[in-house]
Short mmCIF file of C-alpha atoms in Angstrom, two decimals:
data_model
loop_
_atom_site.label_atom_id
_atom_site.label_comp_id
_atom_site.label_asym_id
_atom_site.label_seq_id
_atom_site.Cartn_x
_atom_site.Cartn_y
_atom_site.Cartn_z
CA MET A 21 42.61 42.27 30.11
CA CYS A 22 41.99 40.32 33.32
CA GLY A 23 39.95 42.52 35.59
CA ALA A 24 39.81 45.41 33.15
CA PRO A 25 36.43 47.15 33.04
CA VAL A 26 34.46 45.88 30.07
CA ALA A 27 31.28 47.64 28.91
CA GLU A 28 28.37 45.86 27.32
CA SER A 29 25.58 46.98 25.02
CA VAL A 30 22.67 44.74 23.98
CA LYS A 31 20.48 45.44 20.95
CA THR A 32 17.08 43.79 20.74
CA LEU A 33 14.70 43.78 17.78
CA GLY A 34 12.82 46.61 19.47
CA ASP A 35 16.01 48.71 19.47
CA LEU A 36 16.50 48.28 15.72
CA LYS A 37 13.54 50.27 14.44
CA GLY A 38 13.77 51.18 10.76
CA ILE A 39 16.75 48.94 10.06
CA PHE A 40 14.99 45.97 8.48
CA ARG A 41 13.19 46.23 5.13
CA ASP A 42 10.03 44.37 6.10
CA GLN A 43 8.48 46.71 8.63
CA ALA A 44 5.34 44.55 9.02
CA ALA A 45 7.47 41.53 9.93
CA TRP A 46 9.47 43.71 12.34
CA GLN A 47 6.20 44.92 13.99
CA ASP A 48 5.14 41.28 14.45
CA SER A 49 8.47 40.26 15.97
CA ASP A 50 9.29 40.00 19.67
CA PRO A 51 10.81 43.39 20.58
CA ASP A 52 12.73 41.81 23.46
CA ARG A 53 14.50 39.24 21.29
CA GLU A 54 18.24 39.83 21.32
CA VAL A 55 19.87 40.49 17.97
CA TYR A 56 23.41 41.22 19.16
CA ARG A 57 25.53 42.35 22.02
CA VAL A 58 28.87 44.12 22.03
CA ARG A 59 31.36 43.91 24.86
CA TRP A 60 34.22 46.34 24.64
CA TRP A 61 37.28 47.47 26.49
CA ALA A 62 37.90 51.22 26.55
CA PRO A 63 41.28 51.70 28.28
CA VAL A 64 41.03 55.42 27.55
CA VAL A 65 38.07 57.79 27.27
CA SER A 66 36.20 58.13 24.01
CA GLY A 67 37.75 60.93 21.98
CA ASN A 68 41.28 60.27 23.25
CA GLU A 69 43.62 60.97 20.32
CA GLY A 70 45.45 57.92 19.06
CA GLY A 71 44.01 55.46 21.59
CA LEU A 72 42.37 52.18 20.62
CA PHE A 73 39.27 50.27 21.69
CA TRP A 74 38.76 46.52 21.42
CA GLY A 75 35.39 44.80 21.29
CA VAL A 76 33.69 41.51 20.64
CA THR A 77 30.29 41.31 18.95
CA ILE A 78 27.98 38.31 19.31
CA LEU A 79 25.36 38.46 16.56
CA GLN A 80 22.56 35.91 16.86
CA PRO A 81 21.18 33.91 13.93
CA GLY A 82 17.68 34.82 12.81
CA ARG A 83 15.66 36.82 10.30
CA VAL A 84 13.06 39.56 10.16
CA GLY A 85 10.92 38.38 7.24
CA ASP A 86 13.52 37.22 4.73
CA GLU A 87 16.28 39.54 5.98
CA TYR A 88 19.06 38.15 8.13
CA PHE A 89 19.88 39.57 11.54
CA MET A 90 22.52 42.27 11.33
CA THR A 91 24.16 45.03 13.29
CA HIS A 92 22.91 48.60 13.04
CA GLY A 93 25.95 49.65 11.06
CA HIS A 94 27.59 53.05 11.16
CA PHE A 95 30.13 55.41 9.75
CA HIS A 96 32.89 56.76 11.96
CA ALA A 97 32.36 60.40 12.84
CA ASN A 98 36.02 60.94 11.95
CA ARG A 99 36.20 59.54 8.42
CA THR A 100 39.98 59.03 8.62
CA ARG A 101 39.74 56.44 11.41
CA ALA A 102 39.96 52.80 10.28
CA GLU A 103 38.86 49.58 12.02
CA TYR A 104 39.64 45.87 11.91
CA TYR A 105 37.16 43.03 12.20
CA ALA A 106 38.39 39.48 12.89
CA THR A 107 35.92 36.62 12.72
CA VAL A 108 36.12 34.16 15.61
CA ALA A 109 33.12 31.87 14.95
CA GLY A 110 30.12 31.60 12.67
CA ILE A 111 29.45 32.60 9.09
CA GLY A 112 28.50 36.07 8.00
CA THR A 113 28.78 38.87 5.51
CA LEU A 114 30.59 42.14 6.09
CA LEU A 115 28.93 45.01 4.24
CA ARG A 116 30.93 48.17 3.64
CA MET A 117 29.59 51.27 1.93
CA ASP A 118 31.24 54.53 0.92
CA ALA A 119 29.79 58.04 0.77
CA GLU A 120 28.56 57.41 -2.80
CA ARG A 121 26.69 54.35 -1.51
CA ARG A 122 28.98 51.96 -3.40
CA THR A 123 28.87 48.73 -1.43
CA TRP A 124 31.23 45.81 -0.86
CA ALA A 125 30.19 42.41 0.54
CA GLU A 126 32.79 40.05 1.97
CA ASP A 127 32.39 36.60 3.47
CA MET A 128 33.09 36.51 7.19
CA VAL A 129 34.63 33.16 8.14
CA PRO A 130 36.58 32.12 11.25
CA GLY A 131 40.16 33.35 11.03
CA GLY A 132 39.29 36.06 8.52
CA LEU A 133 40.66 39.56 9.07
CA TYR A 134 38.97 42.57 7.47
CA TYR A 135 40.23 46.10 7.10
CA ILE A 136 37.57 48.78 7.14
CA HIS A 137 38.77 52.08 5.72
CA GLY A 138 37.78 55.08 7.80
CA GLU A 139 35.39 56.45 5.18
CA HIS A 140 33.40 53.21 4.91
CA ALA A 141 30.21 52.47 6.81
CA HIS A 142 30.23 48.88 8.07
CA ARG A 143 27.64 46.32 9.08
CA ALA A 144 27.88 42.61 9.89
CA VAL A 145 25.17 40.14 8.86
CA ASN A 146 24.73 36.65 10.28
CA ILE A 147 23.83 34.33 7.39
CA GLY A 148 24.40 31.12 9.37
CA ASP A 149 22.62 29.06 12.01
CA VAL A 150 24.94 29.83 14.94
CA PRO A 151 26.07 33.08 16.57
CA LEU A 152 28.50 35.11 14.49
CA ILE A 153 31.28 36.23 16.79
CA PHE A 154 33.91 38.73 15.75
CA TRP A 155 36.48 41.01 17.30
CA ALA A 156 36.95 44.61 16.38
CA CYS A 157 39.72 47.13 16.99
CA TRP A 158 39.13 50.83 16.29
CA GLY A 159 40.37 54.24 17.26
CA SER A 160 39.15 55.83 20.48
CA ASP A 161 38.91 59.05 18.43
CA ALA A 162 36.93 57.47 15.57
CA GLY A 163 33.54 58.46 16.98
CA TYR A 164 30.23 57.09 15.76
CA ASP A 165 27.85 58.39 13.11
CA TYR A 166 24.76 56.19 13.31
CA GLY A 167 22.46 58.87 11.93
CA THR A 168 23.47 58.55 8.28
CA ILE A 169 22.59 54.84 8.25
CA GLN A 170 19.47 55.43 10.35
CA GLN A 171 18.29 57.95 7.77
CA HIS A 172 19.42 56.43 4.47
CA GLY A 173 20.14 52.78 5.22
CA PHE A 174 22.62 50.63 3.38
CA ALA A 175 22.39 50.27 -0.40
CA THR A 176 22.38 46.47 -0.16
CA SER A 177 20.58 43.85 1.91
CA LEU A 178 21.22 40.20 2.70
CA LEU A 179 18.00 38.28 2.08
CA GLU A 180 17.13 34.60 2.13
CA ARG A 181 16.17 33.50 -1.37
CA ASP A 182 15.34 29.83 -2.03
CA GLY A 183 16.87 28.94 1.31
CA LYS A 184 20.18 30.67 0.57
CA PRO A 185 21.58 34.13 1.29
CA ALA A 186 21.41 36.58 -1.60
CA ILE A 187 22.86 40.08 -1.91
CA VAL A 188 20.05 42.33 -3.09
CA PRO A 189 20.16 46.07 -3.89
CA HIS A 190 18.03 47.99 -1.45
CA SER A 191 15.83 49.51 -4.16
CA SER A 192 14.66 46.13 -5.45
CA MET B 17 42.88 39.05 4.49
CA CYS B 18 42.89 36.27 1.87
CA GLY B 19 45.32 37.29 -0.82
CA ALA B 20 46.21 40.57 0.85
CA PRO B 21 49.91 41.45 0.66
CA VAL B 22 51.63 40.53 3.90
CA ALA B 23 55.14 41.72 4.68
CA GLU B 24 57.62 39.77 6.78
CA SER B 25 60.64 40.75 8.82
CA VAL B 26 62.99 38.25 10.46
CA LYS B 27 65.35 39.13 13.30
CA THR B 28 68.28 36.84 14.03
CA LEU B 29 70.68 37.01 16.97
CA GLY B 30 73.12 38.82 14.71
CA ASP B 31 70.51 41.54 14.08
CA LEU B 32 70.04 42.17 17.80
CA LYS B 33 73.41 43.67 18.66
CA GLY B 34 73.50 45.47 22.00
CA ILE B 35 70.09 44.23 23.12
CA PHE B 36 71.16 41.42 25.45
CA ARG B 37 73.05 42.07 28.69
CA ASP B 38 75.66 39.34 28.30
CA GLN B 39 77.66 40.57 25.32
CA ALA B 40 80.18 37.71 25.57
CA ALA B 41 77.39 35.15 25.37
CA TRP B 42 75.91 37.05 22.45
CA GLN B 43 79.30 37.03 20.66
CA ASP B 44 79.48 33.26 21.12
CA SER B 45 75.97 32.68 19.80
CA ASP B 46 75.01 31.73 16.25
CA PRO B 47 74.30 35.05 14.48
CA ASP B 48 71.98 33.30 12.01
CA ARG B 49 69.74 31.83 14.68
CA GLU B 50 66.23 33.24 14.38
CA VAL B 51 64.89 35.07 17.43
CA TYR B 52 61.59 36.29 15.98
CA ARG B 53 59.71 37.13 12.87
CA VAL B 54 56.87 39.56 12.32
CA ARG B 55 54.32 39.24 9.54
CA TRP B 56 52.09 42.24 9.08
CA TRP B 57 49.35 43.55 6.91
CA ALA B 58 49.59 47.20 5.90
CA PRO B 59 46.38 48.01 4.01
CA VAL B 60 47.49 51.64 3.80
CA VAL B 61 50.92 53.25 3.57
CA SER B 62 52.93 53.95 6.70
CA GLY B 63 52.13 57.44 7.94
CA ASN B 64 48.51 57.32 6.77
CA GLU B 65 46.49 59.25 9.37
CA GLY B 66 44.04 57.11 11.28
CA GLY B 67 44.77 53.84 9.49
CA LEU B 68 45.65 50.60 11.27
CA PHE B 69 48.18 47.82 10.80
CA TRP B 70 47.81 44.24 12.00
CA GLY B 71 50.69 41.89 12.66
CA VAL B 72 51.62 38.56 14.13
CA THR B 73 54.92 38.00 15.94
CA ILE B 74 56.46 34.56 16.39
CA LEU B 75 59.13 34.77 19.11
CA GLN B 76 61.24 31.66 19.54
CA PRO B 77 62.20 30.17 22.89
CA GLY B 78 65.84 30.50 23.89
CA ARG B 79 68.33 32.52 25.89
CA VAL B 80 71.51 34.54 25.45
CA GLY B 81 73.37 33.65 28.62
CA ASP B 82 70.64 33.77 31.26
CA GLU B 83 68.48 36.29 29.40
CA TYR B 84 65.41 35.09 27.57
CA PHE B 85 64.85 35.78 23.88
CA MET B 86 62.91 38.99 23.35
CA THR B 87 61.91 41.47 20.71
CA HIS B 88 63.97 44.61 20.13
CA GLY B 89 61.29 46.79 21.67
CA HIS B 90 60.48 50.34 20.69
CA PHE B 91 58.59 53.50 21.40
CA HIS B 92 56.17 54.86 18.84
CA ALA B 93 57.52 57.95 17.11
CA ASN B 94 54.09 59.52 17.74
CA ARG B 95 53.71 59.10 21.50
CA THR B 96 49.91 59.45 21.31
CA ARG B 97 49.46 56.28 19.26
CA ALA B 98 48.44 53.18 21.22
CA GLU B 99 48.70 49.46 20.36
CA TYR B 100 47.08 46.18 21.35
CA TYR B 101 48.84 42.86 21.84
CA ALA B 102 46.79 39.64 22.01
CA THR B 103 48.55 36.41 22.96
CA VAL B 104 47.71 33.44 20.75
CA ALA B 105 50.11 30.77 22.04
CA GLY B 106 53.02 30.37 24.41
CA ILE B 107 53.99 32.03 27.66
CA GLY B 108 55.75 35.35 27.89
CA THR B 109 56.19 38.66 29.60
CA LEU B 110 55.18 42.02 28.20
CA LEU B 111 57.51 44.77 29.32
CA ARG B 112 56.32 48.36 29.08
CA MET B 113 58.39 51.40 30.01
CA ASP B 114 57.56 55.10 30.13
CA ALA B 115 59.80 58.10 29.45
CA GLU B 116 60.93 58.12 33.12
CA ARG B 117 61.99 54.46 32.68
CA ARG B 118 59.27 53.21 35.02
CA THR B 119 58.57 49.67 33.91
CA TRP B 120 55.58 47.32 34.00
CA ALA B 121 55.79 43.55 33.50
CA GLU B 122 52.65 41.57 32.62
CA ASP B 123 52.20 37.86 32.04
CA MET B 124 51.40 37.01 28.43
CA VAL B 125 49.11 34.00 28.28
CA PRO B 126 46.91 32.71 25.46
CA GLY B 127 43.70 34.73 25.26
CA GLY B 128 45.24 37.69 27.05
CA LEU B 129 44.71 41.16 25.62
CA TYR B 130 47.10 44.00 26.48
CA TYR B 131 46.71 47.72 25.92
CA ILE B 132 49.91 49.62 25.31
CA HIS B 133 49.54 53.35 25.84
CA GLY B 134 51.14 55.45 23.14
CA GLU B 135 53.84 56.81 25.40
CA HIS B 136 55.05 53.37 26.52
CA ALA B 137 57.92 51.45 24.96
CA HIS B 138 57.03 47.78 24.63
CA ARG B 139 58.93 44.53 24.37
CA ALA B 140 57.82 40.89 24.47
CA VAL B 141 59.92 38.20 26.16
CA ASN B 142 59.48 34.46 25.67
CA ILE B 143 59.91 32.79 29.06
CA GLY B 144 58.55 29.40 27.91
CA ASP B 145 59.72 26.41 25.90
CA VAL B 146 57.58 26.94 22.81
CA PRO B 147 57.19 29.87 20.40
CA LEU B 148 55.35 32.86 21.84
CA ILE B 149 52.84 33.97 19.25
CA PHE B 150 50.89 37.20 19.57
CA TRP B 151 48.88 39.54 17.41
CA ALA B 152 49.28 43.27 17.40
CA CYS B 153 47.16 46.14 16.11
CA TRP B 154 48.60 49.65 15.91
CA GLY B 155 48.15 52.91 14.08
CA SER B 156 49.63 53.34 10.61
CA ASP B 157 50.66 56.81 11.82
CA ALA B 158 52.30 55.56 15.03
CA GLY B 159 55.78 55.36 13.53
CA TYR B 160 58.73 53.63 15.14
CA ASP B 161 61.41 54.94 17.47
CA TYR B 162 63.92 52.11 17.93
CA GLY B 163 66.80 54.44 18.67
CA THR B 164 65.85 55.27 22.25
CA ILE B 165 65.84 51.59 23.21
CA GLN B 166 68.95 50.91 21.14
CA GLN B 167 70.77 53.63 23.07
CA HIS B 168 69.40 53.28 26.60
CA GLY B 169 67.83 49.82 26.74
CA PHE B 170 64.96 48.82 28.98
CA ALA B 171 65.20 49.37 32.74
CA THR B 172 64.32 45.74 33.43
CA SER B 173 65.42 42.33 32.14
CA LEU B 174 63.93 38.85 32.26
CA LEU B 175 66.61 36.45 33.43
CA GLU B 176 66.60 32.79 34.31
CA ARG B 177 67.36 32.38 38.02
CA ASP B 178 67.33 28.91 39.59
CA GLY B 179 65.54 27.60 36.51
CA LYS B 180 62.75 30.16 36.69
CA PRO B 181 62.20 33.58 35.10
CA ALA B 182 63.00 36.55 37.31
CA ILE B 183 62.41 40.26 36.69
CA VAL B 184 65.70 42.01 37.37
CA PRO B 185 66.47 45.75 37.25
CA HIS B 186 68.92 46.46 34.48
CA SER B 187 71.48 48.08 36.79
CA SER B 188 71.87 44.96 38.93
#
């Protein structure tokens, strides 16, 4: 992809309103602190049938209260369109959730490859001390539905408990 | 993909009848000699709309006459379905060809990422001395059209000339 146009999007704590459980801790945090950035290559326009996009996400280590830094997370607008994640560096958790809010948590470790079915919302969480870096490949006609997660959240959170990550249902 | 079922396909010289220009050299070669193998993960069945497959190809170094070892090459049956290649190790050439037999040749080097439009046939050629290893990601509904290449070949070959790889039109 030498010379190919690569787009970049940066998400700071201020951009991630309503995502973290501890709203008071989020209010006290530095809104300009970077949580993650995504760089992606879009060789075709968004919506192109059958095309593919490729991106790399760099998710910083950190917490808001006891909750680890994570990506916003989203469903695909087209629920048939799948995605791969491939961990390059760092340690994380991949959360997937279906329409019935059933949730899967998988360890993200370097060399790991993860298949995300089109009907599953997906979010990455950095549970380590170094940036979590992963590649993604998804359909240019997958589209993005961030609203469902913005409104209802994930059913499960990754919280630090006794110095270790714990998977905790969102209602607890 | 720990524990996920991974399929494997091995192609020997004997399997690649009609692909190399020098048929006499091919006849004299060892039909059991491995040219390449592909290992792939198919989390959904072939034909599944919007799903994705992920594979790794290990293409050995070698030549048939003066022509470097290469993959069979194919179009996707569904000409809208794109694919990515990502070089892991080795040195090669990615050949792409459209329906009018216009051909593109790109260097494959470790870390390189290549977008293959759905309407382009694609073939990898190992022009180095070590295995060329690359990942691929493509749609589970892309399908495979090997027949067009089997019948008409690519418009361009990678031949050793004066000890170096040269891109040579197929008619020459």
